[in-house]
PDB file of C-alpha atoms in Angstrom:
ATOM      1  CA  UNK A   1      94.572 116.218 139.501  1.00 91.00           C
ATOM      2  CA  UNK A   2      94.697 112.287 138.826  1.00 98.00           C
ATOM      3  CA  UNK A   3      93.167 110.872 135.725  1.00 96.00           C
ATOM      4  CA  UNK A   4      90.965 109.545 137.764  1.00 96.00           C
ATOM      5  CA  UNK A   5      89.521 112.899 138.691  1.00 97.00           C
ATOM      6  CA  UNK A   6      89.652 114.524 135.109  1.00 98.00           C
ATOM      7  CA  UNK A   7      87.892 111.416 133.277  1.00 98.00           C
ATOM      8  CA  UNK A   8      85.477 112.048 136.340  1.00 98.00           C
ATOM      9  CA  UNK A   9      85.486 115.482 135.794  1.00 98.00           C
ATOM     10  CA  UNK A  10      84.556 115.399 131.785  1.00 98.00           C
ATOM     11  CA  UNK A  11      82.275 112.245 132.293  1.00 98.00           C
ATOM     12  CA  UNK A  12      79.520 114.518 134.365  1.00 98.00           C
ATOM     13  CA  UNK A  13      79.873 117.565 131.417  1.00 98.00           C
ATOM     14  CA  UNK A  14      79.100 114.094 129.336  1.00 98.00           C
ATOM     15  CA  UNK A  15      75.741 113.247 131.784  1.00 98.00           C
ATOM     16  CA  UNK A  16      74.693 116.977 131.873  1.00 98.00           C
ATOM     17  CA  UNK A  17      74.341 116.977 128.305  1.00 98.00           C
ATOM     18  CA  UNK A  18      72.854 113.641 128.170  1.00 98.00           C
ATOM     19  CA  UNK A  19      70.364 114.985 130.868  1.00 98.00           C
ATOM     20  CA  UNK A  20      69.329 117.709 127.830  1.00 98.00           C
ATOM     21  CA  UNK A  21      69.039 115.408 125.560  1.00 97.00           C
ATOM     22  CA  UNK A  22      66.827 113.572 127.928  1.00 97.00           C
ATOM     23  CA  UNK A  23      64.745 116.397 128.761  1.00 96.00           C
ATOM     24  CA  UNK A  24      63.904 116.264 124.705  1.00 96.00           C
ATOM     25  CA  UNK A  25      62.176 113.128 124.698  1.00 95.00           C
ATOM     26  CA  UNK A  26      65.757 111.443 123.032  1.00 97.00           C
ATOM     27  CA  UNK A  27      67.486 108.700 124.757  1.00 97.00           C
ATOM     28  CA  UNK A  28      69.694 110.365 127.267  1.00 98.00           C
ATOM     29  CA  UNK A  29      73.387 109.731 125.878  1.00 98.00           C
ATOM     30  CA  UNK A  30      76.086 112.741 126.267  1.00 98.00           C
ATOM     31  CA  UNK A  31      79.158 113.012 125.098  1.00 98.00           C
ATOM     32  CA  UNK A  32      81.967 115.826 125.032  1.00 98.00           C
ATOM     33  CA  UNK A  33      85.483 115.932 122.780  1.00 98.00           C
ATOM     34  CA  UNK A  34      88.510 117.021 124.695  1.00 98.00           C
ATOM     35  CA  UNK A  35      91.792 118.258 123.210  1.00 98.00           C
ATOM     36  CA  UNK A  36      94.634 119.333 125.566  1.00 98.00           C
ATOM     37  CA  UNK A  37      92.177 119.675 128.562  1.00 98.00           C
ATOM     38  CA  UNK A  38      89.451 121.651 127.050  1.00 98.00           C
ATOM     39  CA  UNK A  39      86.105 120.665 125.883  1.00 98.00           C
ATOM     40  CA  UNK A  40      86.378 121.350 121.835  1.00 98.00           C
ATOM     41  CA  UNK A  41      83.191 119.336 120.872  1.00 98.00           C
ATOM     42  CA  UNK A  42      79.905 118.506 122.445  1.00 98.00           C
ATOM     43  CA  UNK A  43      76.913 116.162 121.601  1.00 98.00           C
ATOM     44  CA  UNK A  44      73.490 114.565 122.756  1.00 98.00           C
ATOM     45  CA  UNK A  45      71.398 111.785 121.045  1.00 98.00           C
ATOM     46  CA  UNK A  46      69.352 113.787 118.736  1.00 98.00           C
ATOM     47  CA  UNK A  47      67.739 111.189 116.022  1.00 98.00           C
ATOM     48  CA  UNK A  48      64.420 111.701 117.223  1.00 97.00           C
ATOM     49  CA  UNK A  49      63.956 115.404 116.353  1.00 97.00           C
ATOM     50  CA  UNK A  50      66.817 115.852 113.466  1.00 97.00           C
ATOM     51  CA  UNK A  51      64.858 112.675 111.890  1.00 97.00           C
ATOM     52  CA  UNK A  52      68.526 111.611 111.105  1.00 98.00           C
ATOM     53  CA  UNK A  53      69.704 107.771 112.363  1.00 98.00           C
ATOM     54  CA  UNK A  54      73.206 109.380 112.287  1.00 98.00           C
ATOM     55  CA  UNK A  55      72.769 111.722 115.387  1.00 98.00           C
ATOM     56  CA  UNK A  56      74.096 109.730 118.237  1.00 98.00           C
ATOM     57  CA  UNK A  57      75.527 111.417 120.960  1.00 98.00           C
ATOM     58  CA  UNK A  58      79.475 110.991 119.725  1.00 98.00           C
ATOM     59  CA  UNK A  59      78.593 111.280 115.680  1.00 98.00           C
ATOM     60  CA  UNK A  60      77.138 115.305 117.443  1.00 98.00           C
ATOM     61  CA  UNK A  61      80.183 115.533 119.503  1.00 98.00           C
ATOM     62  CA  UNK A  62      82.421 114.606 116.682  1.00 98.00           C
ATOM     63  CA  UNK A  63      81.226 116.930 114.175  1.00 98.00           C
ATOM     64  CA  UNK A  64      81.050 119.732 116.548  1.00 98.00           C
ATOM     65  CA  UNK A  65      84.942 119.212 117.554  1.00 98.00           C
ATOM     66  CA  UNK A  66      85.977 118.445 113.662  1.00 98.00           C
ATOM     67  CA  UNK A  67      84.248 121.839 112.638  1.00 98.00           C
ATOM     68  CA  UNK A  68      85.882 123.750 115.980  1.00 98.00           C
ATOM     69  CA  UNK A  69      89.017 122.533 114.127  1.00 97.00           C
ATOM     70  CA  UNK A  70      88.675 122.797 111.228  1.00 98.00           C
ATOM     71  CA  UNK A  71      89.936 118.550 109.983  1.00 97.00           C
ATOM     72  CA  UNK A  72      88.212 115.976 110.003  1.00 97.00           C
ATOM     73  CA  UNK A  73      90.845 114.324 111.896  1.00 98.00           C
ATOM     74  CA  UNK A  74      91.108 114.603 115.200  1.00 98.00           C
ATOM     75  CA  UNK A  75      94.736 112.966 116.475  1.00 97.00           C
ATOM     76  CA  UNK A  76      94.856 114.167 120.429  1.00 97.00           C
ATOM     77  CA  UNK A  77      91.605 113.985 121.064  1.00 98.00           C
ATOM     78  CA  UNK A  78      89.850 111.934 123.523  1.00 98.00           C
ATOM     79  CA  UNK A  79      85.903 111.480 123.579  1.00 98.00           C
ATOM     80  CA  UNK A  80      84.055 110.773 126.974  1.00 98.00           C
ATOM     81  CA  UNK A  81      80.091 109.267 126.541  1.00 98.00           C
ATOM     82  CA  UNK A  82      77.867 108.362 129.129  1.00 98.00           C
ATOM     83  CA  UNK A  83      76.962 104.739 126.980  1.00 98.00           C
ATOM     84  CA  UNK A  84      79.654 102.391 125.101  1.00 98.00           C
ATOM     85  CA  UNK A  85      79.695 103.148 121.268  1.00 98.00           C
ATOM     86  CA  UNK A  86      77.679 100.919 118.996  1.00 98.00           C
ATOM     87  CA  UNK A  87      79.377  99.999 115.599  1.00 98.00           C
ATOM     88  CA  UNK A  88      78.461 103.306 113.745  1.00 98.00           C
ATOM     89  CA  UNK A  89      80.110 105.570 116.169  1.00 98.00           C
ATOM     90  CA  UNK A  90      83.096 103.224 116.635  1.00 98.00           C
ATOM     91  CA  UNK A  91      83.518 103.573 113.424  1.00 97.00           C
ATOM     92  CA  UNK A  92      83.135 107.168 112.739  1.00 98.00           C
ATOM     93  CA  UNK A  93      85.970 107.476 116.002  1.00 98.00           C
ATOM     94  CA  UNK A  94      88.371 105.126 114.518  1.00 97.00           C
ATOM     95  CA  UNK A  95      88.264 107.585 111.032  1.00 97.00           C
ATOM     96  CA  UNK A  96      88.341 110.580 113.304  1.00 98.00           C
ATOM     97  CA  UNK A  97      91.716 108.964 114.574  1.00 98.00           C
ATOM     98  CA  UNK A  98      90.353 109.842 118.528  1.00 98.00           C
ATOM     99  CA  UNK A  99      93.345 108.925 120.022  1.00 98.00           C
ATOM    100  CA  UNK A 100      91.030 107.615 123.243  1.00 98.00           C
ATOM    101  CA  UNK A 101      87.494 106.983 124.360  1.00 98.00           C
ATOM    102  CA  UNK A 102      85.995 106.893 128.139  1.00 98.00           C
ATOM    103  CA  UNK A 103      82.646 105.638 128.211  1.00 98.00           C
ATOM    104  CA  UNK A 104      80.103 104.964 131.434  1.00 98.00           C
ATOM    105  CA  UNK A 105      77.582 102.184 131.134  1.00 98.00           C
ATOM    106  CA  UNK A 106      78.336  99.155 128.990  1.00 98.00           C
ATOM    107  CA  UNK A 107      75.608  98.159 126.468  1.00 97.00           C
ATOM    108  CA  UNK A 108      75.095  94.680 126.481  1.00 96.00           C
ATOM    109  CA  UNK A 109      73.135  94.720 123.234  1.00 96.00           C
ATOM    110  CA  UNK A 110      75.243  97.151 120.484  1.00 97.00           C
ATOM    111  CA  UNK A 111      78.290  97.962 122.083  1.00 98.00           C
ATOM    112  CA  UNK A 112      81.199  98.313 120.048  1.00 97.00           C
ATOM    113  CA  UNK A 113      83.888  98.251 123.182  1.00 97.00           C
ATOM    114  CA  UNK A 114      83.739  95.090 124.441  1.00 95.00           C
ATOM    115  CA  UNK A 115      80.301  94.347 125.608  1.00 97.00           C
ATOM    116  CA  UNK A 116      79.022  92.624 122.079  1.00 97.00           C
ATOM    117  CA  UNK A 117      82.240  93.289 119.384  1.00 96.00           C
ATOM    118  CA  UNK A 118      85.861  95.501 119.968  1.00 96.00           C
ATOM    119  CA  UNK A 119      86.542  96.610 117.423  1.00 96.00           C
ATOM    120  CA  UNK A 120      89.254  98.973 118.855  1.00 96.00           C
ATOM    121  CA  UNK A 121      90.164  95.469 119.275  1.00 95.00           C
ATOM    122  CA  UNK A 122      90.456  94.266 115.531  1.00 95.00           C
ATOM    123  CA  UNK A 123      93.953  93.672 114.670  1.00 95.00           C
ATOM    124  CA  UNK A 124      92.633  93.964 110.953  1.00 96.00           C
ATOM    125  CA  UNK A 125      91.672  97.792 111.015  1.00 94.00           C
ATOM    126  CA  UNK A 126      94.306 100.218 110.705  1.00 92.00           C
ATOM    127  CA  UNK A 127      93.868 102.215 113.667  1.00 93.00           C
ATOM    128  CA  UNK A 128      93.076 101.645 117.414  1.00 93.00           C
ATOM    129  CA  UNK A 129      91.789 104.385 120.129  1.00 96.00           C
ATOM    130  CA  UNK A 130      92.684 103.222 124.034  1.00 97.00           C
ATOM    131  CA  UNK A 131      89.527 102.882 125.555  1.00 98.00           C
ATOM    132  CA  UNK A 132      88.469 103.130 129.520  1.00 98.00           C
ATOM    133  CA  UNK A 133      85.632 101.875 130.589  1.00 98.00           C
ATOM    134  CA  UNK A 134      83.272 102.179 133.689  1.00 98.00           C
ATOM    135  CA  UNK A 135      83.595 106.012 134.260  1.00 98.00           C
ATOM    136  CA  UNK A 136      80.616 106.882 136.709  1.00 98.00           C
ATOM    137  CA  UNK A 137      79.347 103.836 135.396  1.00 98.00           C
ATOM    138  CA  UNK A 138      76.455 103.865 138.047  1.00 98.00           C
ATOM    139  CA  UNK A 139      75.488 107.435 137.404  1.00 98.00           C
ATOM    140  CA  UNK A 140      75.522 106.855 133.530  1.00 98.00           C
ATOM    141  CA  UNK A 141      73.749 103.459 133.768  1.00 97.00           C
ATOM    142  CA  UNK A 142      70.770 104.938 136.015  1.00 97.00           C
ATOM    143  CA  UNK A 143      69.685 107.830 133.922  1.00 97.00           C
ATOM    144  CA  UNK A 144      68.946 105.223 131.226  1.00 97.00           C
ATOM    145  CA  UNK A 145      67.047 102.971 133.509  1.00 96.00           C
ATOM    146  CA  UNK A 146      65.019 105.871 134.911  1.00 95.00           C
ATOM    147  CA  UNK A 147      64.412 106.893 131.012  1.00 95.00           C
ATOM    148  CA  UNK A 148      63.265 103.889 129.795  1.00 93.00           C
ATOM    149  CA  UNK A 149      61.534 103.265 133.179  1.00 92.00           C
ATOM    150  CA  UNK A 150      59.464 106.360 132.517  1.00 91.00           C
ATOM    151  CA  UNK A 151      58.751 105.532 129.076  1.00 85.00           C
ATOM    152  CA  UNK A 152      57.507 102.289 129.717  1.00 88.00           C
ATOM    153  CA  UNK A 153      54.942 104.139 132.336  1.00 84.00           C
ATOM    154  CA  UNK A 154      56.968 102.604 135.529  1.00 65.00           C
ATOM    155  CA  UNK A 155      58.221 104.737 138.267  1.00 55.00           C
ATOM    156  CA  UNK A 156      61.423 101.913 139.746  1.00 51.00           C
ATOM    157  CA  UNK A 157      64.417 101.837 139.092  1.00 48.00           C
ATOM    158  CA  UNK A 158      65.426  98.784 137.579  1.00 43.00           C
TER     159      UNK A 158
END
């Protein structure tokens, strides 16, 4: 299987759990922790309903992975989300020591990967994941534009 295939591969377990966070009223973000070719952590947005500004999708899929585990480091690991990471959970990765991160659809307004800052970028912090970008981009972008589509009481697409 090419890379290709198993970023693909981990990238729709990412949207499927996106889709239940979704299906909960919370912005539709997924995100899954792989280690050696098996899922070991798994995560939706969830601030909404834990009341907790912490819960994004990768801070969930994190936590589930570290406990799994058993450290709070995770060296090995790589972490697929539908959305690029905003500062928080760039941060919380780069502690984690993630040793990569595959995201879908940039966000122009907090990502941490490029689109605003990099800070797996910043030659002044001590660690850097390799990141991949554009994963089922189009897939990952769309079920946030239907979401916020709906929300806003509109029924197109863009």
């Amino acid at each position: 299987m090419t890379q290709t295939a198993i970023d693909e591969t981990f990238m729709n377990e990412a949207l499927c759990l996106a889709r239940e966070g979704g299906a909960m009223g919370e912005v539709p973000v997924g995100a899954v922790m792989v280690k050696n070719g098996e899922i070991i952590g798994r995560g939706f947005n969830a601030p909404i309903s834990r009341q907790d500004p912490t819960a994004h999708a990768e801070i969930m899929a994190l936590r589930d992975a570290a406990q799994r585990l058993g450290n709070y480091r995770l060296p090995g690991c790589e972490l697929y989300v539908t959305l690029e990471p905003c500062v928080m959970c760039a941060g919380a990765i780069m502690h984690a020591r993630v040793t990569r991160v595959v995201f879908g659809a940039r966000d122009p307004k907090t990502g941490a990967c490029g689109s605003v800052t990099n800070l797996f970028d910043e030659p002044r912090l001590n660690f850097h994941a390799t990141v991949t970008d554009g994963v089922l981009a189009t897939e990952c972008g769309a079920l946030l534009t239907h979401f916020f589509a709906a929300k806003r009481g509109r029924t197109e697409t863009a």
